N, CA and C atoms as an extended XYZ file, in Angstrom:
306
Properties=species:S:1:pos:R:3:atomname:S:1:resname:S:1:resid:I:1 pbc="F F F"
N         5.237      -26.902       -2.241 N   MET     1
C         5.418      -25.155       -3.446 CA  MET     1
C         4.116      -25.689       -4.702 C   MET     1
N         3.763      -24.467       -4.702 N   ASP     2
C         2.965      -24.840       -5.925 CA  ASP     2
C         3.649      -24.637       -7.531 C   ASP     2
N         4.711      -24.440       -7.231 N   GLY     3
C         5.519      -24.382       -8.593 CA  GLY     3
C         5.822      -22.953       -8.995 C   GLY     3
N         4.896      -22.141       -8.467 N   THR     4
C         4.670      -20.847       -9.659 CA  THR     4
C         6.140      -20.076       -8.714 C   THR     4
N         6.431      -19.019       -9.493 N   THR     5
C         7.774      -18.295       -9.323 CA  THR     5
C         7.245      -16.966       -9.384 C   THR     5
N         8.383      -16.185       -8.502 N   THR     6
C         7.540      -14.735       -8.829 CA  THR     6
C         8.979      -13.782      -10.008 C   THR     6
N         8.230      -12.822      -10.891 N   PRO     7
C         8.636      -13.180      -12.039 CA  PRO     7
C         9.682      -12.503      -11.252 C   PRO     7
N        10.969      -11.690      -12.340 N   THR     8
C        12.066      -10.642      -11.944 CA  THR     8
C        11.326       -9.256      -12.986 C   THR     8
N        12.139       -8.723      -12.436 N   VAL     9
C        11.406       -7.225      -12.445 CA  VAL     9
C        11.874       -6.837      -13.658 C   VAL     9
N        12.517       -7.403      -14.726 N   THR    10
C        12.884       -6.818      -15.865 CA  THR    10
C        11.958       -7.919      -17.033 C   THR    10
N        11.482       -8.920      -16.742 N   GLU    11
C        10.624       -8.960      -17.555 CA  GLU    11
C         9.108       -9.067      -17.079 C   GLU    11
N         8.444       -8.133      -16.124 N   SER    12
C         6.954       -7.665      -15.555 CA  SER    12
C         6.990       -6.372      -15.886 C   SER    12
N         7.706       -5.572      -16.095 N   LEU    13
C         7.771       -4.471      -15.688 CA  LEU    13
C         7.512       -3.403      -16.715 C   LEU    13
N         5.942       -3.044      -17.225 N   SER    14
C         5.079       -2.260      -18.470 CA  SER    14
C         4.965       -0.912      -17.925 C   SER    14
N         5.238        0.170      -18.723 N   PHE    15
C         4.671        1.548      -18.698 CA  PHE    15
C         3.374        1.759      -19.571 C   PHE    15
N         2.973        1.298      -19.469 N   SER    16
C         1.430        1.445      -21.021 CA  SER    16
C         0.214        2.524      -20.149 C   SER    16
N        -0.915        2.740      -21.140 N   ALA    17
C        -1.438        3.826      -20.227 CA  ALA    17
C        -2.160        3.096      -19.838 C   ALA    17
N        -2.344        1.278      -19.511 N   SER    18
C        -3.013        0.682      -18.864 CA  SER    18
C        -2.537        0.779      -17.716 C   SER    18
N        -1.692        0.864      -17.602 N   GLU    19
C        -0.815        0.722      -15.955 CA  GLU    19
C        -0.729        2.134      -15.046 C   GLU    19
N        -1.114        3.542      -16.360 N   LEU    20
C        -1.231        4.687      -15.526 CA  LEU    20
C        -2.417        4.611      -15.425 C   LEU    20
N        -3.956        4.299      -15.920 N   THR    21
C        -5.201        4.075      -15.247 CA  THR    21
C        -5.264        3.091      -14.236 C   THR    21
N        -4.537        2.162      -14.018 N   GLY    22
C        -4.605        1.475      -12.764 CA  GLY    22
C        -4.043        2.484      -11.670 C   GLY    22
N        -2.895        3.096      -11.869 N   ALA    23
C        -2.623        3.728      -10.242 CA  ALA    23
C        -3.225        4.751      -10.273 C   ALA    23
N        -3.773        5.444      -11.462 N   LEU    24
C        -4.680        6.934      -11.247 CA  LEU    24
C        -5.952        5.809       -9.986 C   LEU    24
N        -6.395        4.897      -10.228 N   GLY    25
C        -7.608        4.286       -9.822 CA  GLY    25
C        -7.206        3.892       -8.736 C   GLY    25
N        -6.372        3.493       -8.595 N   ASP    26
C        -5.803        3.478       -7.269 CA  ASP    26
C        -5.639        4.494       -5.940 C   ASP    26
N        -4.854        5.403       -6.548 N   SER    27
C        -4.351        6.316       -6.505 CA  SER    27
C        -5.747        7.324       -5.543 C   SER    27
N        -6.950        7.308       -6.425 N   VAL    28
C        -7.277        8.004       -6.038 CA  VAL    28
C        -8.744        6.935       -4.958 C   VAL    28
N        -8.669        5.676       -5.142 N   THR    29
C        -9.185        5.160       -3.816 CA  THR    29
C        -8.466        5.251       -2.265 C   THR    29
N        -7.356        5.316       -1.981 N   VAL    30
C        -7.146        5.561       -1.085 CA  VAL    30
C        -7.040        6.600       -0.797 C   VAL    30
N        -6.623        7.961       -1.439 N   LEU    31
C        -6.531        8.970       -1.435 CA  LEU    31
C        -7.347        9.912       -0.131 C   LEU    31
N        -8.914        9.274       -0.320 N   PRO    32
C        -9.241       10.424        1.008 CA  PRO    32
C        -9.261        9.560        2.140 C   PRO    32
N        -9.083        8.053        1.714 N   ILE    33
C        -8.632        7.068        3.601 CA  ILE    33
C        -7.758        7.867        3.789 C   ILE    33
N        -6.433        8.065        3.536 N   VAL    34
C        -5.568        8.319        3.698 CA  VAL    34
C        -5.197       10.213        4.255 C   VAL    34
N        -6.525       10.726        3.682 N   VAL    35
C        -6.700       12.390        4.176 CA  VAL    35
C        -7.186       12.160        5.905 C   VAL    35
N        -8.411       11.273        5.571 N   ALA    36
C        -9.291       11.094        6.767 CA  ALA    36
C        -8.182       10.656        7.582 C   ALA    36
N        -7.649        9.550        7.868 N   VAL    37
C        -6.561        9.324        8.610 CA  VAL    37
C        -5.963       10.558        9.055 C   VAL    37
N        -5.370       11.415        7.991 N   GLY    38
C        -4.425       12.270        8.608 CA  GLY    38
C        -5.215       13.703        9.045 C   GLY    38
N        -6.251       13.726        8.924 N   ALA    39
C        -7.059       14.594        9.970 CA  ALA    39
C        -7.514       13.937       11.265 C   ALA    39
N        -7.920       12.858       11.486 N   LEU    40
C        -8.702       12.464       12.352 CA  LEU    40
C        -7.353       12.000       13.613 C   LEU    40
N        -5.953       12.170       13.109 N   THR    41
C        -5.188       11.367       13.602 CA  THR    41
C        -4.002       12.404       14.514 C   THR    41
N        -3.134       12.226       15.218 N   GLU    42
C        -1.795       12.739       14.729 CA  GLU    42
C        -1.028       12.424       13.811 C   GLU    42
N        -1.265       11.414       12.947 N   LEU    43
C        -0.525       11.208       11.912 CA  LEU    43
C         0.217       12.131       10.961 C   LEU    43
N         0.910       12.121       10.694 N   SER    44
C         1.530       13.652        8.997 CA  SER    44
C         1.180       13.052        7.984 C   SER    44
N         0.048       13.444        7.067 N   LEU    45
C        -0.759       13.403        6.187 CA  LEU    45
C         0.739       13.070        4.999 C   LEU    45
N         1.371       13.906        5.307 N   ALA    46
C         2.552       14.392        4.091 CA  ALA    46
C         3.695       12.427        4.425 C   ALA    46
N         3.635       12.244        5.571 N   LYS    47
C         4.351       11.139        5.995 CA  LYS    47
C         3.569        9.937        4.992 C   LYS    47
N         2.279        9.927        5.601 N   MET    48
C         1.763        8.481        5.239 CA  MET    48
C         1.793        8.570        4.199 C   MET    48
N         1.624        9.486        2.994 N   LEU    49
C         1.695        9.499        1.618 CA  LEU    49
C         3.195        9.513        1.176 C   LEU    49
N         3.737        9.657        1.534 N   LEU    50
C         4.913        9.289        1.172 CA  LEU    50
C         5.305        7.369        1.243 C   LEU    50
N         4.704        7.311        2.666 N   GLY    51
C         5.048        6.014        2.305 CA  GLY    51
C         3.935        4.573        1.958 C   GLY    51
N         2.321        5.181        1.243 N   PHE    52
C         2.008        4.845        0.534 CA  PHE    52
C         2.202        4.792       -0.962 C   PHE    52
N         3.027        6.160       -1.461 N   GLY    53
C         4.077        5.925       -2.641 CA  GLY    53
C         5.109        4.690       -2.295 C   GLY    53
N         5.856        5.374       -1.693 N   ALA    54
C         6.766        3.912       -1.326 CA  ALA    54
C         6.707        2.579       -1.613 C   ALA    54
N         5.855        1.972       -1.066 N   PHE    55
C         5.606        1.106       -1.041 CA  PHE    55
C         4.575        0.762       -2.054 C   PHE    55
N         3.725        1.749       -2.799 N   GLN    56
C         3.934        0.922       -4.633 CA  GLN    56
C         4.755        0.547       -5.117 C   GLN    56
N         5.766        1.669       -4.521 N   ILE    57
C         6.802        1.087       -5.574 CA  ILE    57
C         7.758       -0.326       -5.021 C   ILE    57
N         7.801       -0.670       -3.960 N   VAL    58
C         8.127       -1.965       -3.698 CA  VAL    58
C         7.491       -3.135       -3.683 C   VAL    58
N         6.208       -3.084       -3.584 N   TRP    59
C         5.308       -3.924       -4.429 CA  TRP    59
C         5.645       -4.222       -5.775 C   TRP    59
N         5.676       -3.138       -6.864 N   GLY    60
C         5.611       -2.886       -7.854 CA  GLY    60
C         7.017       -3.538       -8.734 C   GLY    60
N         8.285       -3.684       -7.386 N   LEU    61
C         9.048       -4.140       -7.882 CA  LEU    61
C         9.550       -5.927       -7.508 C   LEU    61
N         8.155       -6.083       -6.547 N   ARG    62
C         8.682       -7.457       -5.929 CA  ARG    62
C         7.455       -8.235       -6.515 C   ARG    62
N         6.304       -7.593       -6.809 N   TYR    63
C         5.449       -8.866       -7.774 CA  TYR    63
C         5.584       -8.089       -8.753 C   TYR    63
N         6.326       -7.461       -9.641 N   GLY    64
C         5.773       -6.792      -10.893 CA  GLY    64
C         4.761       -6.419      -11.421 C   GLY    64
N         3.519       -5.868      -10.428 N   LEU    65
C         2.633       -4.742      -10.389 CA  LEU    65
C         2.679       -4.284       -9.370 C   LEU    65
N         1.402       -3.066       -9.467 N   PRO    66
C         0.853       -2.390       -8.344 CA  PRO    66
C         0.187       -3.682       -7.747 C   PRO    66
N        -0.054       -3.216       -6.471 N   ILE    67
C        -0.622       -4.210       -5.363 CA  ILE    67
C        -1.335       -3.315       -4.608 C   ILE    67
N        -2.305       -2.751       -4.755 N   SER    68
C        -3.560       -2.323       -3.743 CA  SER    68
C        -3.632       -2.910       -2.614 C   SER    68
N        -2.990       -2.184       -1.388 N   VAL    69
C        -2.916       -2.664       -0.067 CA  VAL    69
C        -3.955       -2.439        0.884 C   VAL    69
N        -5.240       -3.904        0.546 N   GLU    70
C        -6.449       -3.775        0.994 CA  GLU    70
C        -6.578       -3.682        2.933 C   GLU    70
N        -5.575       -4.697        2.985 N   PRO    71
C        -5.435       -4.933        4.697 CA  PRO    71
C        -5.320       -3.496        5.410 C   PRO    71
N        -4.645       -2.690        4.544 N   MET    72
C        -4.068       -1.171        5.075 CA  MET    72
C        -5.354       -0.174        5.000 C   MET    72
N        -6.424       -0.332        3.733 N   LYS    73
C        -7.409        0.163        3.790 CA  LYS    73
C        -8.237       -0.488        5.517 C   LYS    73
N        -8.273       -1.795        5.508 N   ALA    74
C        -9.226       -2.072        6.324 CA  ALA    74
C        -8.824       -1.305        7.819 C   ALA    74
N        -7.273       -1.256        7.858 N   LEU    75
C        -6.904       -0.656        9.472 CA  LEU    75
C        -7.058        0.647        9.130 C   LEU    75
N        -7.115        1.317        8.143 N   ALA    76
C        -7.205        2.583        8.625 CA  ALA    76
C        -8.660        3.002        8.235 C   ALA    76
N        -9.442        1.932        8.125 N   ALA    77
C       -10.989        2.503        8.678 CA  ALA    77
C       -11.342        2.459        9.701 C   ALA    77
N       -10.603        0.748       10.119 N   LEU    78
C       -10.815        1.278       12.219 CA  LEU    78
C       -10.042        2.224       12.689 C   LEU    78
N        -9.371        3.023       11.981 N   THR    79
C        -8.174        3.704       12.890 CA  THR    79
C        -9.722        4.958       12.632 C   THR    79
N       -10.194        5.532       11.638 N   ILE    80
C       -10.943        6.588       11.278 CA  ILE    80
C       -12.795        6.349       12.851 C   ILE    80
N       -12.884        4.994       12.154 N   ALA    81
C       -13.942        4.505       13.246 CA  ALA    81
C       -13.245        4.949       14.594 C   ALA    81
N       -12.195        4.835       14.955 N   GLY    82
C       -11.744        5.195       16.608 CA  GLY    82
C       -11.151        3.593       17.286 C   GLY    82
N       -11.609        2.257       16.537 N   ALA    83
C       -11.504        1.910       16.975 CA  ALA    83
C        -9.622        1.204       16.803 C   ALA    83
N        -8.605        1.858       16.378 N   LEU    84
C        -7.405        1.804       16.827 CA  LEU    84
C        -6.943        3.738       16.854 C   LEU    84
N        -6.176        3.381       17.536 N   GLY    85
C        -4.894        4.032       17.634 CA  GLY    85
C        -3.989        4.824       16.323 C   GLY    85
N        -3.364        6.171       17.028 N   ALA    86
C        -2.540        5.826       15.567 CA  ALA    86
C        -0.915        5.054       16.379 C   ALA    86
N        -1.172        4.902       17.098 N   ASP    87
C         0.297        4.139       17.338 CA  ASP    87
C        -0.463        2.577       16.816 C   ASP    87
N        -1.431        1.819       17.371 N   GLU    88
C        -1.392        0.254       16.950 CA  GLU    88
C        -1.558        0.290       15.069 C   GLU    88
N        -2.526        1.538       14.393 N   LEU    89
C        -1.880        1.549       12.882 CA  LEU    89
C        -0.611        1.659       12.830 C   LEU    89
N         0.297        1.900       13.655 N   ALA    90
C         1.977        1.870       12.598 CA  ALA    90
C         1.973        0.131       12.642 C   ALA    90
N         1.757       -0.076       13.929 N   ILE    91
C         2.275       -1.496       14.294 CA  ILE    91
C         1.835       -2.217       13.420 C   ILE    91
N         0.342       -2.385       13.408 N   ALA    92
C        -0.377       -3.174       12.107 CA  ALA    92
C         0.215       -2.924       10.559 C   ALA    92
N         0.702       -1.800       10.906 N   GLY    93
C         0.837       -1.752        9.252 CA  GLY    93
C         1.996       -2.048        8.955 C   GLY    93
N         3.141       -2.266       10.195 N   LEU    94
C         4.470       -2.869        9.779 CA  LEU    94
C         4.439       -3.927        9.593 C   LEU    94
N         3.430       -4.795       10.236 N   LEU    95
C         3.523       -6.463       10.728 CA  LEU    95
C         2.210       -6.823        9.160 C   LEU    95
N         1.356       -5.519        8.348 N   ALA    96
C         1.095       -6.626        7.648 CA  ALA    96
C         2.861       -6.373        6.411 C   ALA    96
N         3.036       -4.992        6.200 N   GLY    97
C         4.161       -5.319        5.311 CA  GLY    97
C         5.150       -6.148        5.726 C   GLY    97
N         5.443       -6.958        6.917 N   VAL    98
C         6.241       -7.933        6.907 CA  VAL    98
C         5.358       -9.177        5.769 C   VAL    98
N         4.074       -9.415        6.715 N   VAL    99
C         3.711      -10.407        6.042 CA  VAL    99
C         3.395       -9.979        4.597 C   VAL    99
N         3.351       -8.817        3.549 N   LEU   100
C         3.411       -9.559        2.475 CA  LEU   100
C         4.793       -9.768        1.233 C   LEU   100
N         5.909       -8.931        2.162 N   LEU   101
C         6.786       -9.176        1.491 CA  LEU   101
C         7.525      -10.347        1.967 C   LEU   101
N         7.173      -11.109        2.854 N   GLY   102
C         7.399      -11.807        3.547 CA  GLY   102
C         6.978      -13.791        1.926 C   GLY   102
């Protein structure tokens, strides 16, 4: 082990203006990608947005800060390009979530 510990929720949560602007920045980055996947696949846009929002909360509570999930952006880009289907995207997203929570 490297000696680092995961901060507890009460130690690391803050709700400042910089946190709000960071959250908005992440949302503006993710929103067009999610909308494109929703438009080009049979995946429900509402369910995808709900999933992204729920996991932003999970990451924030787990790590003490919101984490923009870059692997999901790459998977969404592959889906938009037609290299991944909706089922493959869902499975890859679940695997990425397991790895990040582990």
